[in-house]
Coordinates of C-alpha atoms in Angstrom, one line a residue:
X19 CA -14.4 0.9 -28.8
X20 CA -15.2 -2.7 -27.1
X21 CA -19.2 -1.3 -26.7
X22 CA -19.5 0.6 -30.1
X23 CA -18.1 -2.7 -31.8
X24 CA -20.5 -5.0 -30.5
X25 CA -23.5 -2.7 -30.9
X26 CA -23.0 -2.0 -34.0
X27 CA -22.4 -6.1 -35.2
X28 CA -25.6 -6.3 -33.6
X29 CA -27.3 -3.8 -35.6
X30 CA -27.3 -0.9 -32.9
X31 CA -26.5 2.4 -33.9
X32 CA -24.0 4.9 -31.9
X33 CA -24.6 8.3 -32.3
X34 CA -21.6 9.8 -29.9
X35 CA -18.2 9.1 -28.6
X36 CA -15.8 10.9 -27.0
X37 CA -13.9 12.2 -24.2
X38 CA -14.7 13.6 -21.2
X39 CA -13.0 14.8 -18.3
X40 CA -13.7 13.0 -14.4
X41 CA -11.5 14.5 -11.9
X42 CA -8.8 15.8 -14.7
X43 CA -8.5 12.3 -15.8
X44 CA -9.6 12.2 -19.5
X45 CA -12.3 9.3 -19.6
X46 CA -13.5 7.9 -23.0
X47 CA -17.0 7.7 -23.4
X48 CA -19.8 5.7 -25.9
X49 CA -23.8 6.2 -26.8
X50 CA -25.2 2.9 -27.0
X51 CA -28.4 3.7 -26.0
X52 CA -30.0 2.1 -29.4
X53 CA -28.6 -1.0 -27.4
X54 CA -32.1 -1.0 -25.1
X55 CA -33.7 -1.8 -27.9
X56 CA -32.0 -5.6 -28.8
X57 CA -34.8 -8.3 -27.7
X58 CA -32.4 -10.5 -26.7
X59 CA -30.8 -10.0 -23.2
X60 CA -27.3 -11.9 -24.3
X61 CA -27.1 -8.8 -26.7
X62 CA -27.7 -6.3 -24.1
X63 CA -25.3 -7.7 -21.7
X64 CA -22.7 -8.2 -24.7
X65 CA -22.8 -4.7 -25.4
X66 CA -22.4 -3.6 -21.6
X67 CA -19.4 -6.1 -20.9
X68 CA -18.1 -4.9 -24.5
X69 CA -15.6 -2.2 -23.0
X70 CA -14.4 -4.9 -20.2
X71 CA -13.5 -7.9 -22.8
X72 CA -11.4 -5.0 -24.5
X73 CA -9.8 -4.1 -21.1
X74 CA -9.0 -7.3 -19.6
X75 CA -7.6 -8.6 -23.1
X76 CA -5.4 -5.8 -23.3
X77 CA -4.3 -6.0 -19.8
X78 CA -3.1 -9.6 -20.2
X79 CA -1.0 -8.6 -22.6
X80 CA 0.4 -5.9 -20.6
X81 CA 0.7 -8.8 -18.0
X82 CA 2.8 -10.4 -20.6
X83 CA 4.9 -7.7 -21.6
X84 CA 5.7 -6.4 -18.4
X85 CA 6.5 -9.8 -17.0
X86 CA 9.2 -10.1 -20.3
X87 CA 10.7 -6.5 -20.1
X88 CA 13.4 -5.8 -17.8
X89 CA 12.8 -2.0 -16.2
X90 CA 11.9 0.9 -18.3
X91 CA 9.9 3.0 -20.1
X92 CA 7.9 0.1 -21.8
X93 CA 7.6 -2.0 -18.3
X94 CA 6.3 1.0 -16.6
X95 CA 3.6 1.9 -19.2
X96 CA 2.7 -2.0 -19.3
X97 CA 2.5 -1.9 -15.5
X98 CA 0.2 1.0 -15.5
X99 CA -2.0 -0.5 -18.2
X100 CA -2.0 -3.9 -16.3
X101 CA -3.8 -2.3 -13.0
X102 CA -5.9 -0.4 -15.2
X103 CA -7.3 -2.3 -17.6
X104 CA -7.3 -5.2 -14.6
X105 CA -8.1 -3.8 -11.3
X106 CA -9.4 -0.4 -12.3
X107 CA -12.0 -2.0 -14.5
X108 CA -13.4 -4.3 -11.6
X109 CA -13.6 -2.1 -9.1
X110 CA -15.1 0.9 -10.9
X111 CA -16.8 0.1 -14.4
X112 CA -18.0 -3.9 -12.6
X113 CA -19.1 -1.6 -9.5
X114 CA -23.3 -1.5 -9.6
X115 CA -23.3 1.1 -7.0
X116 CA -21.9 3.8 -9.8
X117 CA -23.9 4.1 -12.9
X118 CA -21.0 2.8 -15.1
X119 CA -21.1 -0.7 -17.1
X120 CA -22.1 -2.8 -13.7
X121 CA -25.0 -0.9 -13.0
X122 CA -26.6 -1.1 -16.3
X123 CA -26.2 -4.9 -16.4
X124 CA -27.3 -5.7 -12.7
X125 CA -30.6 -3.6 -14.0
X126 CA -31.2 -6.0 -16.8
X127 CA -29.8 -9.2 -15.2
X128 CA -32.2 -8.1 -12.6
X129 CA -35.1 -7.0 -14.6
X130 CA -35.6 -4.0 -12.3
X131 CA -35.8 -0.7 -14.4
X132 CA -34.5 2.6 -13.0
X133 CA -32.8 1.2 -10.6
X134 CA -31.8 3.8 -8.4
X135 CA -34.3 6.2 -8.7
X136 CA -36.6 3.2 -7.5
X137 CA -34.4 2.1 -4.6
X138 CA -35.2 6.3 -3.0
X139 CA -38.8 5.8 -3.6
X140 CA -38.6 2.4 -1.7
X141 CA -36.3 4.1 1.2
X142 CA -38.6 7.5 1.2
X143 CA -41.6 4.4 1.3
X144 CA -40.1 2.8 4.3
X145 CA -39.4 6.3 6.0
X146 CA -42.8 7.5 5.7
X147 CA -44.6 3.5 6.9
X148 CA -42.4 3.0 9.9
X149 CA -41.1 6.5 10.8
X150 CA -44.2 8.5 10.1
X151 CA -47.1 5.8 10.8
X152 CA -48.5 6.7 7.2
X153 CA -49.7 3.0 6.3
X154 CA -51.5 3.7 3.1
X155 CA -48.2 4.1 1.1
X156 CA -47.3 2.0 -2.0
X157 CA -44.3 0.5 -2.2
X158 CA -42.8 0.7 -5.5
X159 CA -41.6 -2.5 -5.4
X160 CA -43.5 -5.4 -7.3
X161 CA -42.6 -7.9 -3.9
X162 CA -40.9 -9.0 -1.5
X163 CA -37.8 -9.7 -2.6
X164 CA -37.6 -6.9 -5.1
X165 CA -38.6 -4.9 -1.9
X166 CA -35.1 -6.3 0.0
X167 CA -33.2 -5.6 -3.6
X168 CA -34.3 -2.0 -3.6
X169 CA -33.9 -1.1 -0.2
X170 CA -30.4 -3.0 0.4
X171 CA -29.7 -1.1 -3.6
X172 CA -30.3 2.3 -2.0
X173 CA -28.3 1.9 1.5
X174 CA -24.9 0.6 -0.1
X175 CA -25.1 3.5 -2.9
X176 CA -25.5 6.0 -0.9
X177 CA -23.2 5.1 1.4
X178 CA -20.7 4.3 -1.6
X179 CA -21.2 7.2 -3.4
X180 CA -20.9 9.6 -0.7
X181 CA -17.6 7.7 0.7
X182 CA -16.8 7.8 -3.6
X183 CA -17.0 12.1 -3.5
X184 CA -15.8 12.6 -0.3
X185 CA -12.7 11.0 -1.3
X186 CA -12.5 13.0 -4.7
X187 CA -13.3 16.3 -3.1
X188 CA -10.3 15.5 -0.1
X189 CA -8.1 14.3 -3.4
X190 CA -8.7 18.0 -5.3
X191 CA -8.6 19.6 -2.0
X192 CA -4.9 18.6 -1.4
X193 CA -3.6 19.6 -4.5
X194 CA -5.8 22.4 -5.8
X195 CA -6.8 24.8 -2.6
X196 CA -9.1 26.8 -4.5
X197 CA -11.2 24.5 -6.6
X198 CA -11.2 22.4 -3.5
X199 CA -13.1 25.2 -1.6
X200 CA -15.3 25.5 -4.4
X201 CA -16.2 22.0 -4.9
X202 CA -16.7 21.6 -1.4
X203 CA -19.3 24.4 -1.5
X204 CA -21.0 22.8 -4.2
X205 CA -21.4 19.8 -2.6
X206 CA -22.4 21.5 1.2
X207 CA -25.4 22.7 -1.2
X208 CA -26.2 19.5 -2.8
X209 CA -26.0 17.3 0.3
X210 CA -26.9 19.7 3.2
X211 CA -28.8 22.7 2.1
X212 CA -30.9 21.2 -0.6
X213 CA -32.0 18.1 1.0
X214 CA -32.6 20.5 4.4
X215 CA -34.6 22.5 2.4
X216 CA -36.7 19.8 1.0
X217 CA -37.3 18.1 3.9
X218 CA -38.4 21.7 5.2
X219 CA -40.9 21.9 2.4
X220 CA -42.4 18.1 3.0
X221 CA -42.8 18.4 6.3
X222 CA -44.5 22.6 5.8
X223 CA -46.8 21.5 3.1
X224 CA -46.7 18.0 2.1
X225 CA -51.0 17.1 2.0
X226 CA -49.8 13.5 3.2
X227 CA -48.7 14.6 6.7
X228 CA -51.8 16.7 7.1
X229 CA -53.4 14.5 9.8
X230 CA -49.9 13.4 11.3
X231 CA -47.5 16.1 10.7
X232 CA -47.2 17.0 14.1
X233 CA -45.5 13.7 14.9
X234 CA -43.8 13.7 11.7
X235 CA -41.5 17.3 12.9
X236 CA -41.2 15.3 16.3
X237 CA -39.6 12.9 14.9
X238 CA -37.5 14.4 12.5
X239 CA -36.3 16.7 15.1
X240 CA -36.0 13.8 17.5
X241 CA -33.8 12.4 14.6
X242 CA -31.7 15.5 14.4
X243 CA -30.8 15.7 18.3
X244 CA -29.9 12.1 18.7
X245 CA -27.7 12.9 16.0
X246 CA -25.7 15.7 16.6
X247 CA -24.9 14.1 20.2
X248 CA -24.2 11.0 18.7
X249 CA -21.8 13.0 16.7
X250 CA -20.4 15.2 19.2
X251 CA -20.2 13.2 22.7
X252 CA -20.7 10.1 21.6
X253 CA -16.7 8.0 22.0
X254 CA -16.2 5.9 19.5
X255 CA -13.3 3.1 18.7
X256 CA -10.2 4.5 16.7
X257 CA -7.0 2.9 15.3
X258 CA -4.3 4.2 13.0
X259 CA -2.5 1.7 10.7
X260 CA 1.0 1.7 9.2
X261 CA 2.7 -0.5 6.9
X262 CA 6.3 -1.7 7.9
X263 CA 8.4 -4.5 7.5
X264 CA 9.3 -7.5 10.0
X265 CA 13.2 -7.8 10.7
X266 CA 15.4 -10.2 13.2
X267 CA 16.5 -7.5 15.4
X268 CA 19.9 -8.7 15.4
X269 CA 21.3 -9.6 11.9
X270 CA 24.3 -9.3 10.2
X271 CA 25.1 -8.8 6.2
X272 CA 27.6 -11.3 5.2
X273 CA 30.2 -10.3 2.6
X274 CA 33.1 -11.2 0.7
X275 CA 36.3 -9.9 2.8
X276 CA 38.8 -10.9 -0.7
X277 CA 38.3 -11.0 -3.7
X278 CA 38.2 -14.9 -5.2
X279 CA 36.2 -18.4 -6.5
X280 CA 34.4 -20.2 -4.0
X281 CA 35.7 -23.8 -4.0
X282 CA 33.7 -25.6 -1.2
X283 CA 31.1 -24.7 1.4
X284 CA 32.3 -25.3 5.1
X285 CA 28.5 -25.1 6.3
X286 CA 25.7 -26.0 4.9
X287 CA 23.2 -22.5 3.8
X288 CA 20.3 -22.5 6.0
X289 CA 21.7 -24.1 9.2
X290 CA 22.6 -22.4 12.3
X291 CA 26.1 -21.1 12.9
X292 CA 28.0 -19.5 16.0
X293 CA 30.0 -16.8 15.5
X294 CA 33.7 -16.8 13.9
X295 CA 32.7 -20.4 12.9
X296 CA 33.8 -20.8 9.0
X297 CA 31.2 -21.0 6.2
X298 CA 33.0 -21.3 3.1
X299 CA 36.4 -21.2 1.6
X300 CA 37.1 -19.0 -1.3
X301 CA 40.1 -19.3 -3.8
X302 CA 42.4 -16.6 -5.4
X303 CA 45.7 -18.0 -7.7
X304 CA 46.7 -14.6 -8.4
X305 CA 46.9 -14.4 -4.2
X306 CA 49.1 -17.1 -3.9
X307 CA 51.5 -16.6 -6.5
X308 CA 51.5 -12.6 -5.0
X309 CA 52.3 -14.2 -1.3
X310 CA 55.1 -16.6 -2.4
X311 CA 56.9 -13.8 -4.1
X312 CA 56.5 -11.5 -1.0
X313 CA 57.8 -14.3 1.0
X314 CA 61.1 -14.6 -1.3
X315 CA 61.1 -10.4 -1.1
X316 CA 61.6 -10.7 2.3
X317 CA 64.4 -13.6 2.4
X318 CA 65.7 -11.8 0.2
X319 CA 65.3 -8.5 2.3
X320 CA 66.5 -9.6 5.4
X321 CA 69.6 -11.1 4.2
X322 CA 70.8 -8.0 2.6
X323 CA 70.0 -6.3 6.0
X324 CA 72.4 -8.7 7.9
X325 CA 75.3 -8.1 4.6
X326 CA 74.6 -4.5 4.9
X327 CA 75.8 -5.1 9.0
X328 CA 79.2 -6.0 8.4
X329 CA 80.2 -4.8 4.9
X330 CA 78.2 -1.1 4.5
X331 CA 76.9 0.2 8.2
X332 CA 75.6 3.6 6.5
X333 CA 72.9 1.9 4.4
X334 CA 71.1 -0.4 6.7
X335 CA 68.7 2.5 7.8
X336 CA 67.5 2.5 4.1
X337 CA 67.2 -1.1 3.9
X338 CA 65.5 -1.3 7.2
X339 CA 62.8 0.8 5.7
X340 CA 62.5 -1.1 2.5
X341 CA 62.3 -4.2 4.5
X342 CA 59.2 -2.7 6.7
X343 CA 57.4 -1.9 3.7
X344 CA 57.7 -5.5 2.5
X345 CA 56.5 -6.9 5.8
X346 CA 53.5 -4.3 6.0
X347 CA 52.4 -5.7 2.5
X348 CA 53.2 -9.5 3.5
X349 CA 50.7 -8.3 6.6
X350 CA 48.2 -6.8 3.7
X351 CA 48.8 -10.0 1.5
X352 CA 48.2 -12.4 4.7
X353 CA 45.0 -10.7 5.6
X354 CA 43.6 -11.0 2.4
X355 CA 44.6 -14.7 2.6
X356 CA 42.3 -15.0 5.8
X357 CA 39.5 -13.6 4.3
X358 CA 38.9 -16.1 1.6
X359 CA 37.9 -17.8 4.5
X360 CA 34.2 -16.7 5.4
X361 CA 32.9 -17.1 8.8
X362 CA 30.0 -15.9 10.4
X363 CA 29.6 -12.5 11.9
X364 CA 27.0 -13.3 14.8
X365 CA 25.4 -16.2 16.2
X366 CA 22.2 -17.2 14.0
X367 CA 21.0 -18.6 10.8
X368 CA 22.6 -18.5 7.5
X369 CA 20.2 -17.5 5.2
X370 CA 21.6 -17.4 1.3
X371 CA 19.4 -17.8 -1.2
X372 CA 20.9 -19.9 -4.5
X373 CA 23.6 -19.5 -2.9
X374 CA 25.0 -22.8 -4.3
X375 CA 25.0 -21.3 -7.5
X376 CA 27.7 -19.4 -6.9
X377 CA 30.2 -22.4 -6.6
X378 CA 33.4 -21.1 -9.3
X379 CA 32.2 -18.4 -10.0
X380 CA 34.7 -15.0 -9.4
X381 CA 33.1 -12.7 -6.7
X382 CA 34.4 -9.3 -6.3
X383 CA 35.8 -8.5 -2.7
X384 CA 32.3 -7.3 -0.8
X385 CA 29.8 -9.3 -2.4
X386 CA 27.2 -10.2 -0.6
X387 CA 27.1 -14.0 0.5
X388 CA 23.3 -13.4 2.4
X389 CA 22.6 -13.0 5.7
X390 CA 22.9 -14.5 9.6
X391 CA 20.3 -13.6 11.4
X392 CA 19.7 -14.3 15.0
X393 CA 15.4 -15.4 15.3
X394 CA 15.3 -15.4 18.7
X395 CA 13.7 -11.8 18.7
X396 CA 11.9 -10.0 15.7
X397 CA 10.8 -6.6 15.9
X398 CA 8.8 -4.2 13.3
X399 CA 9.6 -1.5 11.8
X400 CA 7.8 1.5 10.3
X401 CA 8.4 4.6 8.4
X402 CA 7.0 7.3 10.2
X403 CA 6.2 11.2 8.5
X404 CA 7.3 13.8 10.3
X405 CA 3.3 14.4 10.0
X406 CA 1.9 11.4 11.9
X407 CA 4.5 11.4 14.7
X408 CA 2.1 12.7 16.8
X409 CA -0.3 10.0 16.3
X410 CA 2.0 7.5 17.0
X411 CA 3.9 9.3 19.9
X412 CA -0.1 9.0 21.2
X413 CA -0.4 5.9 20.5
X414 CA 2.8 4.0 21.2
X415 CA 2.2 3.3 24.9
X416 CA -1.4 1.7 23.7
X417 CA -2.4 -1.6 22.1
X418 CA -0.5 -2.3 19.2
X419 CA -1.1 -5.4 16.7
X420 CA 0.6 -6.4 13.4
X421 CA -0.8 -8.7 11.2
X422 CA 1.6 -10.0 8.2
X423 CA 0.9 -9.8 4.6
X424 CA 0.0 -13.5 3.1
X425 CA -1.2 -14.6 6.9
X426 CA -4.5 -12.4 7.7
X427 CA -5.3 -14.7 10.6
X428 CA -2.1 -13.6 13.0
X429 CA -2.5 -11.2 15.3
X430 CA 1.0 -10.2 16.8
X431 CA 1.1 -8.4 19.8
X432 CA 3.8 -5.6 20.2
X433 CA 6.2 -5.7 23.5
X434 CA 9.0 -3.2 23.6
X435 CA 8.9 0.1 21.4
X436 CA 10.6 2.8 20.4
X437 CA 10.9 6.0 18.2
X438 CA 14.0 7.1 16.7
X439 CA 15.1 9.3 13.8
X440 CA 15.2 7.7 10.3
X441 CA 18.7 7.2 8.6
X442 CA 18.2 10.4 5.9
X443 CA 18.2 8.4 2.5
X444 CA 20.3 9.1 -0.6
X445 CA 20.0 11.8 -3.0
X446 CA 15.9 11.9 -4.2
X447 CA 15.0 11.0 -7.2
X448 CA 14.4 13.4 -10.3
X449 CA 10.9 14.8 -10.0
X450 CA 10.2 13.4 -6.6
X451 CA 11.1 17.4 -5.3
X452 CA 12.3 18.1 -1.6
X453 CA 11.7 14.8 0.7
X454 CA 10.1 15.3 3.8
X455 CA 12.0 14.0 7.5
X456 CA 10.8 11.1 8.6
X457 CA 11.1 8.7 12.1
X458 CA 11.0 5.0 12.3
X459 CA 9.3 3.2 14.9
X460 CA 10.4 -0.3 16.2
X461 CA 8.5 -2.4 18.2
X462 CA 9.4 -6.1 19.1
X463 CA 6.7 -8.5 18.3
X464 CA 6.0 -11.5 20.5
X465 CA 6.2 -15.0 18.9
X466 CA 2.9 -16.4 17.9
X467 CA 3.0 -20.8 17.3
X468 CA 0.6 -20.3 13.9
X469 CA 2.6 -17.2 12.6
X470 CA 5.7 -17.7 10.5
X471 CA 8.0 -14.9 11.2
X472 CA 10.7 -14.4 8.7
X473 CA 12.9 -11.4 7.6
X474 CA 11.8 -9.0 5.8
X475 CA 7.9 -10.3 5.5
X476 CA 5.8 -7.1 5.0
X477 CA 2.9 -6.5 7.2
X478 CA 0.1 -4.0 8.8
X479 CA 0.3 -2.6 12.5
X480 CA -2.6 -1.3 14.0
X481 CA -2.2 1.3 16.8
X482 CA -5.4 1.5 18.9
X483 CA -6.2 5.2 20.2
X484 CA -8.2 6.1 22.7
X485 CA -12.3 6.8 21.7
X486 CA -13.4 10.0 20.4
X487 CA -16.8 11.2 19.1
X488 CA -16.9 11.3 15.1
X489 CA -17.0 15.2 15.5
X490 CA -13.3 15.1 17.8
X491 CA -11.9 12.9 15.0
X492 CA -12.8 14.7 12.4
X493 CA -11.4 18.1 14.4
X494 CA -8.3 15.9 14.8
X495 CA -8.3 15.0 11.0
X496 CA -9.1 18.3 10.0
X497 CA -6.1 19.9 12.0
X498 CA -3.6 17.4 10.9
X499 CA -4.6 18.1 6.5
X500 CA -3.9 21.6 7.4
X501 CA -0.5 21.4 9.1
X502 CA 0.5 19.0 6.1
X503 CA -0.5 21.7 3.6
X504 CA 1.1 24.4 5.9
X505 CA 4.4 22.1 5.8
X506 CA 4.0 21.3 2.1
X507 CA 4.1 24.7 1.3
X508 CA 7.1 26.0 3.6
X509 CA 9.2 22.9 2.1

């Protein structure tokens, strides 16, 4: 709507719109073709950013909504148009390398028509000079630095858009088998059999080889060699990443053993405490009042015990059992009495956020009052599938490095480790089906003087493997989507 609009204030004319369908996703769509035709290059760009404005406008007021709303429908529908009309836009109509918006305006920012299909004839130029020793080509660049433009232009989107369908056809694959096989069929044609087939032809019957074609098969064959060993024997670095969370390894939940008001912190929230040593005193009226009356119960208990001696023999049995169940609730009462005190479970830091807050205000018996944890030793800790336990059974004795979210520049080595069955979580969600087991790995990091290690900071780790050619990966890769759709489908 964004690109018809502004056309058509500036006196373009749009001819379709619509919806199409890209990878199941319905994707509207605009003509604005007549748009080519504005003399003024403002106009032209206008119209191409025309669907952004709309995108990003609407997105900040996602932004806003979701930012207001507490949970829900409407904050999850304001989320999802947030990343779209944010992130989503950027990244894919912004991209030049895909012939969305971006490409169209880095063409007339540029001045370089048909950009792509000029950026092959400059790569197939440079393939046939260098490669081929034909030296009486044109490039189809006007100079030099249109030269660089084209040939960089041509390199990065190919490269993009053949990461861009590999990723789509490994998407479909997973979820629909069949159409998978097909579309991967489809594309072995158009970017193995087709372009063999045409290099084939050039280098059978093209008339500018004629004097040099011999060379020209050398070399491609040459070509071809190298790279099917490069591919197949050829080791090269690989590393598997995970993303976990950093955790003291010894910490302790703090909690409210009764039920009561804080009155007075006996340490101060953030400073470093032993263990047993007292942290705040809580109060409960209620508690009091119900310990002074047990108290008088039991004076008055015990004195009808010692009556019940000398003046009735035959009911001091029942009054002895009376009297123990008063002095098993005084024992209940008192205990409840100590734990308005709260004191420290573990040697280590007390860390309560707005904490101070809660200063008179009634807290249930179990609240939580933060945490002591003891920073002497952090480790990291990652959610392992069932399917990449291998991997990281392979990799656990290896090099190992995390790196913490909001600090790119650490580099954490990993001491100790060790694999262990995940807790199984609570009941799954609706809709999320049958959960598959999983293993957590823990691995304790060494201190680093420029990191900042705190609890709970989420973060990367990097498991180096041992080198394998490109083909022995991909084997390795291949193997491992299979046995996740063989495990999918038994679950």
């Amino acid at each position: 709507f964004g690109h018809m609009a502004i056309c058509k204030k500036y006196g373009g004319t749009v001819t379709r719109a619509g919806i199409l369908l890209m990878v199941f996703t319905p994707m509207p769509y605009a003509d604005t073709t007549s748009a080519w035709g504005f003399r003024e290059r403002y106009k032209r760009l206008a119209v191409g950013f025309g669907g952004m404005y709309v995108e990003m406008f609407l997105a900040a007021l996602a932004a806003v909504v979701w930012a207001k709303s507490g949970g829900g429908i409407v904050s999850d529908l304001a989320y999802n148009a947030m990343l779209v009309g944010s992130i989503s836009t950027l990244v894919f109509n912004l991209n030049p390398l895909l012939r969305f918006d971006g490409y169209f305006i880095l063409t007339d920012l540029s001045g370089i028509a048909n950009l792509y299909q000029r950026s092959l004839k400059q790569l197939g130029y440079l393939w046939e000079k260098y490669l081929f020793g034909l030296k009486r080509e044109l490039s189809p660049a006007n100079d030099r630095a249109e030269a660089w433009v084209l040939a960089l232009y041509g390199v990065f989107g190919g490269v993009y858009r053949f990461a861009l369908f590999a990723s789509i056809l490994f998407f479909v694959w997973d979820r629909f088998l069949l159409l998978g096989v097909i579309m991967g069929l489809i594309c072995l044609v158009a970017w193995v059999v087709k372009p063999s087939f045409k290099l084939v032809k050039y280098l059978g019957s093209s008339p500018k080889l004629h004097l040099r074609r011999a060379k020209a098969v050398g070399i491609v064959v040459g070509l071809a060699v190298a790279l099917i060993f490069a591919l197949r024997w050829i080791p090269l670095p690989q590393s598997i990443r995970a993303p976990g969370i950093l955790e003291a390894q010894r910490y302790a939940t703090l909690s409210s053993a009764s039920s009561g008001r804080i009155v007075e912190f006996l340490s101060e929230p953030g400073a470093l405490v032993k263990a047993g040593q007292a942290l705040a005193r809580m109060e409960d009226r209620e508690l009091e009042l119900s310990l002074r009356e047990m108290e008088a119960q039991l004076v008055e208990g015990r004195a009808r015990v010692r009556q019940a001696l000398a003046d009735n023999p035959s009911s001091r049995q029942v009054l002895a059992g009376y009297l123990n169940a008063l002095e098993e609730r005084a024992a209940e009462l008192k205990e409840r009495e100590k734990g308005l005190i709260v004191r420290a479970p573990i040697d280590g830091f007390w860390i309560a956020p707005d904490i101070e807050e809660a200063i008179g205000v009634w807290l249930p018996r179990g609240t939580s009052m933060g945490e002591v944890l003891d920073t002497s030793v952090f480790e990291f800790r990652v959610q392992v599938p069932v399917d990449r336990v291998s991997q990281i059974v392979s990799a656990s004795n290896g090099p190992a490095v995390v790196r913490l979210d909001g600090q790119p520049w650490t580099r954490l080595d990993v001491g100790d480790r060790i694999l262990v069955a995940a807790a199984p979580e609570a009941a799954p969600r609706e809709g999320d089906g049958d959960s598959q087991p999983s293993f957590e790995f823990r691995g304790t990091v060494e201190k680093d003087e420029e990191a900042t290690l705190l609890h709970g900071l989420a973060g990367q780790i990097r498991f180096e493997l041992p080198a394998q050619s490109i083909w022995q990966q991909g084997k390795r890769m291949w193997r491992q989507f299979l046995e996740k759709r063989e495990s999918a489908s038994s679950l």
